[in-house]
Short mmCIF file of C-alpha atoms and ligand atoms in Angstrom, two decimals:
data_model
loop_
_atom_site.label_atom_id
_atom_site.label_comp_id
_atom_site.label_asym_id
_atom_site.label_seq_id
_atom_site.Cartn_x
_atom_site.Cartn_y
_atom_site.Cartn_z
CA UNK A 10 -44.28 122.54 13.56
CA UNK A 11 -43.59 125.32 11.13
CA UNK A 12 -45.21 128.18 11.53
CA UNK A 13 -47.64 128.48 7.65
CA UNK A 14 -47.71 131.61 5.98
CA UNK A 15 -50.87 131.01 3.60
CA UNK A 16 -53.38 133.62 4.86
CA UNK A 17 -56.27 132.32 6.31
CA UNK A 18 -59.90 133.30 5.51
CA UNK A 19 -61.77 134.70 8.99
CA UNK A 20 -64.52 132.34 9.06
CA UNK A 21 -65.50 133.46 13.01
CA UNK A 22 -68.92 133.82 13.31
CA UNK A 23 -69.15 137.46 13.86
CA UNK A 24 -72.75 139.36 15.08
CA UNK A 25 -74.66 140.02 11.59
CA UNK A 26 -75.06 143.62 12.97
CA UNK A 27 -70.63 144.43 12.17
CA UNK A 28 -70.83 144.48 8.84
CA UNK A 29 -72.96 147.27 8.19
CA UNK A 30 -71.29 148.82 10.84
CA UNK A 31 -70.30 152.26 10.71
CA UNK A 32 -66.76 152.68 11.85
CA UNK A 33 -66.02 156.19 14.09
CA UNK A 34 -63.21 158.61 12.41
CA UNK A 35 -61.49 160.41 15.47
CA UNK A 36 -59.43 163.59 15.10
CA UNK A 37 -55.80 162.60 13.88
CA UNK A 38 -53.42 162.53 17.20
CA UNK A 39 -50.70 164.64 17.10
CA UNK A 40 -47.86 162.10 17.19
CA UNK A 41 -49.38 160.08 14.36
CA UNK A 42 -49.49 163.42 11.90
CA UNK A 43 -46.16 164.07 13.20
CA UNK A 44 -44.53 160.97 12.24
CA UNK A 45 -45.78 160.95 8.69
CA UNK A 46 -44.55 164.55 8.23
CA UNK A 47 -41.18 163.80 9.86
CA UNK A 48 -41.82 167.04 11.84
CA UNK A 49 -41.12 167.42 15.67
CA UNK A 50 -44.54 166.91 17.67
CA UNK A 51 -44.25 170.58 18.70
CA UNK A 52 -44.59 171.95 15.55
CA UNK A 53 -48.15 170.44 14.58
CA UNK A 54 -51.25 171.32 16.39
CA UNK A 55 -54.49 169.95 16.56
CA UNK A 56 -57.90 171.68 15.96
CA UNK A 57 -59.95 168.46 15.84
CA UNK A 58 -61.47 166.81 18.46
CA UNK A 59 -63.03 169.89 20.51
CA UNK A 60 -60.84 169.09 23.51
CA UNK A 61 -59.79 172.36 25.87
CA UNK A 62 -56.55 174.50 24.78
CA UNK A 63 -55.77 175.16 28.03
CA UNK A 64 -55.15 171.47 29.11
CA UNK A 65 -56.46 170.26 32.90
CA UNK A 66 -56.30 172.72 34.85
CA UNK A 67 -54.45 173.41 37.82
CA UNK A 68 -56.08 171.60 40.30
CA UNK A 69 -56.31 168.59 38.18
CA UNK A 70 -53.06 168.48 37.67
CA UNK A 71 -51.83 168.77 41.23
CA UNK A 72 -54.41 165.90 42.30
CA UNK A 73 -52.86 163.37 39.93
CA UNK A 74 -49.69 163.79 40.87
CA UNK A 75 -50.15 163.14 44.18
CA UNK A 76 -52.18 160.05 43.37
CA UNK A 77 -49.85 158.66 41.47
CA UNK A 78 -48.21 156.21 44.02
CA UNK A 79 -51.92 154.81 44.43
CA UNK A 80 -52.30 153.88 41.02
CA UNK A 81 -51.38 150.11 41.85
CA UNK A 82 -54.89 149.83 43.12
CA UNK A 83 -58.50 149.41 41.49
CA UNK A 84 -59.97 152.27 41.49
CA UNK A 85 -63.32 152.99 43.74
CA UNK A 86 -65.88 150.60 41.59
CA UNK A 87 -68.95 152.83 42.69
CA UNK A 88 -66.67 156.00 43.24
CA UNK A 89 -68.56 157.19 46.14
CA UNK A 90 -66.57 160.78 46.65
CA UNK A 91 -67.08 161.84 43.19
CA UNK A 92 -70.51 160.88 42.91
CA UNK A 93 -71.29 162.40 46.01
CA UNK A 94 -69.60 165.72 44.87
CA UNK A 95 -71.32 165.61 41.30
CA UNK A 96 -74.55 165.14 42.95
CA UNK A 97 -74.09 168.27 45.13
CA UNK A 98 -72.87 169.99 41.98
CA UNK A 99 -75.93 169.87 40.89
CA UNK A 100 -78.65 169.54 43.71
CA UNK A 101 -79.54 165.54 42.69
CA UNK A 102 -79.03 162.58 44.45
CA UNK A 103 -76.26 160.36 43.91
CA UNK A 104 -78.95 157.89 42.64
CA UNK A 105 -79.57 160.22 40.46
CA UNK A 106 -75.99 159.66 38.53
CA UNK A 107 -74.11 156.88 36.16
CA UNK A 108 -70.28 157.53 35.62
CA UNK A 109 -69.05 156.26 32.43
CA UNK A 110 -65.60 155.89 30.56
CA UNK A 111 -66.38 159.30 28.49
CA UNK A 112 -70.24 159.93 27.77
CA UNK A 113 -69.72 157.96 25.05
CA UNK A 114 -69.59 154.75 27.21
CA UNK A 115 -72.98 156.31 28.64
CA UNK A 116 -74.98 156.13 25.15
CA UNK A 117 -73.43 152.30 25.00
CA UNK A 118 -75.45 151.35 28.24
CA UNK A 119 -78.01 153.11 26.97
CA UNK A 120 -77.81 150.67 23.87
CA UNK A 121 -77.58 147.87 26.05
CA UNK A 122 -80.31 148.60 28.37
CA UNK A 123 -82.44 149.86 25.64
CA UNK A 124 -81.50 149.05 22.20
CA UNK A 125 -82.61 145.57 20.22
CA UNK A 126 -83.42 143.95 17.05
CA UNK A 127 -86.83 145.89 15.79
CA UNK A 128 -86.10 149.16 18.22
CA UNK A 129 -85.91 152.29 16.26
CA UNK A 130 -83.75 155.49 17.44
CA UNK A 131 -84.66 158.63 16.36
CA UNK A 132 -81.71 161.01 15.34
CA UNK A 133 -81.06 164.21 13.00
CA UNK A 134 -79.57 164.59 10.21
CA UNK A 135 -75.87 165.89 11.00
CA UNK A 136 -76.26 163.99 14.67
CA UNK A 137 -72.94 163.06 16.52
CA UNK A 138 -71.19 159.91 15.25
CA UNK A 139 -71.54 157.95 17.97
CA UNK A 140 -75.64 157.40 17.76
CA UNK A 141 -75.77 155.77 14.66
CA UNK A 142 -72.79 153.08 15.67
CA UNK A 143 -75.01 152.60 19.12
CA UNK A 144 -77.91 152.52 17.11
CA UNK A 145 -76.34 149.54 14.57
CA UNK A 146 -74.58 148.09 17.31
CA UNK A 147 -77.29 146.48 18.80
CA UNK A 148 -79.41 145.88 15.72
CA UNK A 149 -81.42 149.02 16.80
CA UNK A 150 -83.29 151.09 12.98
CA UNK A 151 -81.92 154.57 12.76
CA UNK A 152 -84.47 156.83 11.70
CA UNK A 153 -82.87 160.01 10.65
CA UNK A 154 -84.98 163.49 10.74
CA UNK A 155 -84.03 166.29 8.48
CA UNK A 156 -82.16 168.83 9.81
CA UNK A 157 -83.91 172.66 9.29
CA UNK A 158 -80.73 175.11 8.50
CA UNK A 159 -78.42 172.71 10.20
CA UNK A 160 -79.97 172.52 13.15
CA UNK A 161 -82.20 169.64 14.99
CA UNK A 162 -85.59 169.96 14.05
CA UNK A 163 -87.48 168.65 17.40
CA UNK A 164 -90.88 169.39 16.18
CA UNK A 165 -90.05 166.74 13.56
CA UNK A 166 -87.66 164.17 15.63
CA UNK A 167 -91.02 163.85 18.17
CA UNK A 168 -93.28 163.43 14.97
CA UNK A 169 -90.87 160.73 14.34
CA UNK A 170 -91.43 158.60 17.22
CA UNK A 171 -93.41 155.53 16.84
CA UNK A 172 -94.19 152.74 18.85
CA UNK A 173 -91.00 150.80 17.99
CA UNK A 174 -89.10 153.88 18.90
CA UNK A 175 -86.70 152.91 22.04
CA UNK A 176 -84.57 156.11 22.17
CA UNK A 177 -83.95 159.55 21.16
CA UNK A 178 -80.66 161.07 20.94
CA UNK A 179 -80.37 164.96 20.79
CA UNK A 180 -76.83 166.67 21.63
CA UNK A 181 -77.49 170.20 22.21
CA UNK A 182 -75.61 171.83 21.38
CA UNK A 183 -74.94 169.70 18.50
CA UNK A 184 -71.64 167.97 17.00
CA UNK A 185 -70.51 168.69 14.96
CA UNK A 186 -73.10 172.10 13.70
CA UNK A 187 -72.70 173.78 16.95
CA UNK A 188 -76.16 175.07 16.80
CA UNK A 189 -78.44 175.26 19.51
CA UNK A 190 -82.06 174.08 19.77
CA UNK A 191 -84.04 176.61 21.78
CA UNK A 192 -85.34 176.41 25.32
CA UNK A 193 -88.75 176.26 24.61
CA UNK A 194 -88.27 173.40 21.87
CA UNK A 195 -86.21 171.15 23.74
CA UNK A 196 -88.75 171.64 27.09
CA UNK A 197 -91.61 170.46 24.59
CA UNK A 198 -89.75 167.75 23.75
CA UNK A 199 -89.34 166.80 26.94
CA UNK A 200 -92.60 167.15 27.80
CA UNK A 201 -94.16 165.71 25.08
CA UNK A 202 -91.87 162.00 24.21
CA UNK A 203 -94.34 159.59 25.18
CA UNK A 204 -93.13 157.28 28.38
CA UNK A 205 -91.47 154.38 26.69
CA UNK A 206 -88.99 156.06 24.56
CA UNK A 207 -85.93 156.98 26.41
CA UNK A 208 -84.84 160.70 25.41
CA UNK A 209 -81.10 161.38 25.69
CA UNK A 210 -80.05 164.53 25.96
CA UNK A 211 -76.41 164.92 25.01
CA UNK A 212 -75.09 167.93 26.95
CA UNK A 213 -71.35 167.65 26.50
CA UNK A 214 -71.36 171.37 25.18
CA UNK A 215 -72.89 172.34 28.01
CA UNK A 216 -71.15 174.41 30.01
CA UNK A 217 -70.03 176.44 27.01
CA UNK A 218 -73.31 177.65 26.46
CA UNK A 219 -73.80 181.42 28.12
CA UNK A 220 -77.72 180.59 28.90
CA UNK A 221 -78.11 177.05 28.81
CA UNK A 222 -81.69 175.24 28.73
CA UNK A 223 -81.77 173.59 32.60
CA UNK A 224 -83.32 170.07 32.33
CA UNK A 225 -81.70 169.54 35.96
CA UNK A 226 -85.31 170.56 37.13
CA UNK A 227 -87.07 168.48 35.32
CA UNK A 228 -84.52 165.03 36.89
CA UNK A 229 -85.41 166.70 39.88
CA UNK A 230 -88.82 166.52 39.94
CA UNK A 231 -88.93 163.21 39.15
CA UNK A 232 -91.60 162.70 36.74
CA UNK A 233 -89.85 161.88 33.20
CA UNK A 234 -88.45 159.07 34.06
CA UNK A 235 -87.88 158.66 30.54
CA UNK A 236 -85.07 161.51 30.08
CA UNK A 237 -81.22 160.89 30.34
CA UNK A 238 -78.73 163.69 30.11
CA UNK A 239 -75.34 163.49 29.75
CA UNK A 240 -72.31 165.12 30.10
CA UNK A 241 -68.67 164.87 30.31
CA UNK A 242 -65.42 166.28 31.62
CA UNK A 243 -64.13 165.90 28.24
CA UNK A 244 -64.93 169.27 27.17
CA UNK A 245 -64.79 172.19 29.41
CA UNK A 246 -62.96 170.02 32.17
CA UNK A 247 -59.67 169.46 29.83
CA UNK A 248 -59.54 165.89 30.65
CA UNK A 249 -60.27 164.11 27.72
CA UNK A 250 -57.71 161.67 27.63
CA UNK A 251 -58.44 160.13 31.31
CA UNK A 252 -62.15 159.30 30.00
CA UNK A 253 -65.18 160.17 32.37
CA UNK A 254 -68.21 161.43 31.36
CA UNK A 255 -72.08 160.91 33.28
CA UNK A 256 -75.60 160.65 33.22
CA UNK A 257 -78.24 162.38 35.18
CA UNK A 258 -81.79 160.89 35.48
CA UNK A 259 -84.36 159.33 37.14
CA UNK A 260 -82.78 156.72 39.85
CA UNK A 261 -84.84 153.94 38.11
CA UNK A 262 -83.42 154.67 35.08
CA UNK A 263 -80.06 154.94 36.66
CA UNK A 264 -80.37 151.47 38.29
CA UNK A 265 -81.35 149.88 34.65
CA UNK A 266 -78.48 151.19 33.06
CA UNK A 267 -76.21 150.11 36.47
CA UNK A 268 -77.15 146.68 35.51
CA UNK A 269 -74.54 146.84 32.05
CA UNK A 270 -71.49 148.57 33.29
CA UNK A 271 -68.28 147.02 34.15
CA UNK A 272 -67.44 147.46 37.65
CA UNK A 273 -64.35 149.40 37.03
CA UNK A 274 -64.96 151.57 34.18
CA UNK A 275 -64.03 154.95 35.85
CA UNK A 276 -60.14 154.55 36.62
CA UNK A 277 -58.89 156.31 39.79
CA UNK A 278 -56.46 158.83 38.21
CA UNK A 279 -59.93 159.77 36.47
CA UNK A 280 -61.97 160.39 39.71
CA UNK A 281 -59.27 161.82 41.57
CA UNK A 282 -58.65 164.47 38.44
CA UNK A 283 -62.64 165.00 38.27
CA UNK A 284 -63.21 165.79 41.98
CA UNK A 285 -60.27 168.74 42.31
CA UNK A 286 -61.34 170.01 38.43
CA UNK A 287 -64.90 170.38 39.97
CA UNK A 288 -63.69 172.75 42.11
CA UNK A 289 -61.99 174.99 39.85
CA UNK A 290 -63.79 177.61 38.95
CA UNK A 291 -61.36 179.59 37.41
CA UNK A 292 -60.24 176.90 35.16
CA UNK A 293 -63.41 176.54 34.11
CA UNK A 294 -64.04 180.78 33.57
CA UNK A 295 -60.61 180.89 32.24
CA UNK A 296 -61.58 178.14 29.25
CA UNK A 297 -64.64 179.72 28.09
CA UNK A 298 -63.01 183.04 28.01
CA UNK A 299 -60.74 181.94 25.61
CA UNK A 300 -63.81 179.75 23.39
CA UNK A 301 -65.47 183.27 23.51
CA UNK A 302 -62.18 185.09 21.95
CA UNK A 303 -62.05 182.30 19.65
CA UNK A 304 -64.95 182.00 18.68
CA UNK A 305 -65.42 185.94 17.62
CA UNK A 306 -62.28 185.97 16.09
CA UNK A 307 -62.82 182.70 13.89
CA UNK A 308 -65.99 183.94 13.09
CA UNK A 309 -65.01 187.61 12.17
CA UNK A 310 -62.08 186.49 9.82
CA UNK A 311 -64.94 184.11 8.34
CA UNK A 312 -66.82 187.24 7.47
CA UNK A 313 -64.21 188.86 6.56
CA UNK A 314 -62.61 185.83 3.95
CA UNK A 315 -66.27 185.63 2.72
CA UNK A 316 -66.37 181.98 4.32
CA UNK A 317 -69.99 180.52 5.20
CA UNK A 318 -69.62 179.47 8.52
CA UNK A 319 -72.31 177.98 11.06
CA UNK A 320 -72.58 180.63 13.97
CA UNK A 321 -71.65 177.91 17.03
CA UNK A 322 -72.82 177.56 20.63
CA UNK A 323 -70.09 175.33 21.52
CA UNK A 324 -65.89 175.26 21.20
CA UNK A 325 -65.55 174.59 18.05
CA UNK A 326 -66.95 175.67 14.28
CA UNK A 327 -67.78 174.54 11.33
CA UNK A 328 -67.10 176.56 7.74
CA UNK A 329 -67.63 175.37 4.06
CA UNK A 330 -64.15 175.90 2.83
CA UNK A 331 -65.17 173.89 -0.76
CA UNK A 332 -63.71 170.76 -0.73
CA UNK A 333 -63.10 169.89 3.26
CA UNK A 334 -61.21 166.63 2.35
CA UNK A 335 -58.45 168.53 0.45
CA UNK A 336 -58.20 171.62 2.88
CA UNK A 337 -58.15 168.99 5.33
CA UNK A 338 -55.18 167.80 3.72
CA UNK A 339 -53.51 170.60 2.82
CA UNK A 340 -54.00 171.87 6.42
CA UNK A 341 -52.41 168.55 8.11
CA UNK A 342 -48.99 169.53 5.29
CA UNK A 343 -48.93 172.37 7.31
CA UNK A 344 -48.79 170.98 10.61
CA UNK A 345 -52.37 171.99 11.40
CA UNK A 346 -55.01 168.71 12.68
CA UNK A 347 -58.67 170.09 11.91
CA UNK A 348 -61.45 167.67 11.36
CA UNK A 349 -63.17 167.17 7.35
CA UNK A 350 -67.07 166.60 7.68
CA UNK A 351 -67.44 164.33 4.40
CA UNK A 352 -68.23 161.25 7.35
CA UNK A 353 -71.40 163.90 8.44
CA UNK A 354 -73.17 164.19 4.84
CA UNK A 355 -71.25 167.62 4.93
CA UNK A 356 -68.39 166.74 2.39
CA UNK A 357 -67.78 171.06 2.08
CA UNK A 358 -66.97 171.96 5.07
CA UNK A 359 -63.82 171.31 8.01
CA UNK A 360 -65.05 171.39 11.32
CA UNK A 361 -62.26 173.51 13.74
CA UNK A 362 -61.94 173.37 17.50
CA UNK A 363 -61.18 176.57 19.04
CA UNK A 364 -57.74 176.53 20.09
CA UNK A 365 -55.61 179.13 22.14
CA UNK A 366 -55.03 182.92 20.37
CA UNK A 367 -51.53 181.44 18.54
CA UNK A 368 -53.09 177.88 17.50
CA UNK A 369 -56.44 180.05 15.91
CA UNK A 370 -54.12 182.51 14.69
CA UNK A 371 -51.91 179.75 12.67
CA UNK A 372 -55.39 177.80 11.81
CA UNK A 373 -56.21 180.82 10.01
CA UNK A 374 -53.19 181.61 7.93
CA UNK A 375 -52.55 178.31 6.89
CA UNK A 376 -56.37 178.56 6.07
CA UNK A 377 -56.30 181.89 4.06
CA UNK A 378 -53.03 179.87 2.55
CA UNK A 379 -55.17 176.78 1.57
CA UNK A 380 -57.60 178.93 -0.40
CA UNK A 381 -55.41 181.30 -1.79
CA UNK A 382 -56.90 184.00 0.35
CA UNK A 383 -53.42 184.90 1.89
CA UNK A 384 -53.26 189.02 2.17
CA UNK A 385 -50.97 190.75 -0.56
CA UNK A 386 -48.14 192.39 0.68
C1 PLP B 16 -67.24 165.08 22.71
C2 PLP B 16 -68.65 164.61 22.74
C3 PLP B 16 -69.08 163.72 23.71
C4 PLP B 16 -68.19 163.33 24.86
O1 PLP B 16 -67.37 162.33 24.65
P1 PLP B 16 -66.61 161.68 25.88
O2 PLP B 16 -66.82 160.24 25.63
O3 PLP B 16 -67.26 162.14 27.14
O4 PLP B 16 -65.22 162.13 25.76
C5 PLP B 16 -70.39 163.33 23.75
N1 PLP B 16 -71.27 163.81 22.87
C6 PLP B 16 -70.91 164.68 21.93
C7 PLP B 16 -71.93 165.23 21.02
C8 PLP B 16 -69.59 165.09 21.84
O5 PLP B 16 -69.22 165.93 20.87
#
């Protein structure tokens, strides 16, 4: 039989819930940007998906390679050593913890286990991309609070709440502001979501933050049940690309969400990389030494261009450069990956992750270039 070329209609029966669904824009790789600019990979760099400069650090590194000749087998399904090591990390229980592939596979149990047809889930304005496509996912109603100068306003998200509410998804710092809710506003939100709506707590910032807000007591006590945080080793780990992020909550919690993952989700190169980068320390200081550098000097050459900018808590920053989807492109011409915001309701403004002192330092000249700011000489 010849094979026919007429195109055929897709007539599958997909879930209702797909076609309003929205579809996640990551940060341009490197290669791809590359390729279209017929430039060597080398000479483009990316600012755009808030992963660390410095790469994985030391440690990490060594670890996998000597792995590698174990990679022919499945990984640990309940990875007992890094679990065990997480958990002493941070004075819980191993019950206490979820591994998932990236936190992001953490807020899709939490759909799972949580999320359904008639469940509303509270969000802000300007929340990470991920909750709404959750949120739709499962059928869940996104209600979305108005953000107060960018930030979340929790007053407002826990006036939100109603007795449909399921969940309640906070990243604080947030994604893609980089503001900061403070201590005393997130603890009352803790305190006061009522005990069937799950609050998640999206820390992936975390360990960026100079004095963070500790909810680790509150897990340890034992009394919210209701509260999930999570975090990742996406971020201040370097190690993005091998996918393993985790929750921390109550152990009844944790067993409902066990119930929806995959056995294998956390691959071995991933848990051996995760136990040795827990134990470096100066990776770790080393990484947000150079977000602080970057950070100041991002935001003083802000100041400086007379660029609004959104003072951020986390490694990357956010600044209204007029029309973000052009200085996007014009950027990427350049060889220089930063992320446009029009997908966040902020169509003005290019979101930047803080890079080493030469990628900021080209970031900004191609920048001042962009806008016709470029110095005289
Ligand atoms: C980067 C990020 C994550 C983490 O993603 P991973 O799946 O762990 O790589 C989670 N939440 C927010 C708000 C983020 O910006």
């Amino acid at each position: 039989m010849r094979a026919r070329s007429a195109p055929a209609p897709l007539l599958v029966r997909l879930n209702p819930g797909l076609a309003g669904l929205p579809v996640y824009q990551p940060g341009r790789p490197i290669e791809e940007v590359a390729r279209e600019l017929g430039l060597p990979p080398e000479r483009v760099i990316k600012l755009a998906s808030n992963e660390n400069p410095l790469g994985p650090g030391p440690r990490a590194r060594a670890a996998l390679r000597r792995f590698l000749p174990h990679v022919h087998r499945y990984p640990d399904g309940n990875a007992y050593y890094l679990k065990r090591r997480l958990a002493a990390h941070l004075e819980v229980t191993p019950g206490h913890l979820i591994l998932g592939n990236g936190s992001n596979e953490i807020l899709e149990f939490v759909g799972h286990a949580a999320i359904a047809p008639g469940s509303e889930v509270v969000v802000s304005q300007y929340c990470f991309a991920v909750y709404p496509i959750v949120t739709h996912l499962f059928g869940g109603q996104l209600v979305v609070v108005p953000a107060r100068e960018y930030g979340h306003d929790l007053a407002a998200l826990r006036r939100a709440i109603t007795p449909r509410t399921s969940v309640v998804f906070v990243a604080n710092p947030n994604n893609p502001t980089g503001t900061i809710a403070p201590a005393d506003a997130v603890l009352r939100l803790v305190r006061s979501v009522p005990p069937h709506v799950l609050l998640v707590m999206d820390e992936a910032y975390w360990e960026f933050v100079p004095h963070p807000v500790d909810l680790l007591p509150v897990i340890r006590a034992g009394n919210r049940p209701n509260l999930l945080l999570t975090r990742t080793f996406s971020k201040i780990h370097g190690l993005a690309g091998l996918r393993l992020g985790y929750g921390i909550g109550h152990p009844d919690l944790v067993a409902a969400l066990e119930k929806v993952r995959q056995p294998f989700n956390i691959n071995a190169l991933a848990q051996t990389a995760a136990l040795a980068a827990l134990d470096d320390r100066t990776h770790v200081r080393r990484t947000r030494a150079n977000n602080v550098a970057g950070l100041r000097l991002f935001a003083a050459a802000f100041h400086r261009l007379g660029l609004e900018f959104m003072p951020s808590a986390a490694n990357f920053i956010l600044v209204r450069v007029g029309e973000g989807d052009k200085v996007f492109s014009a950027l990427q011409r350049q060889g220089v990956i930063v992320r446009p915001m029009r997908a966040y309701g902020l169509p003005e403004w290019i979101r930047i992750s803080i890079g080493r002192p030469a990628e900021n330092a080209r970031c900004l000249a191609g920048l001042r270039r962009v806008l016709g700011l470029a110095p005289r000489r």
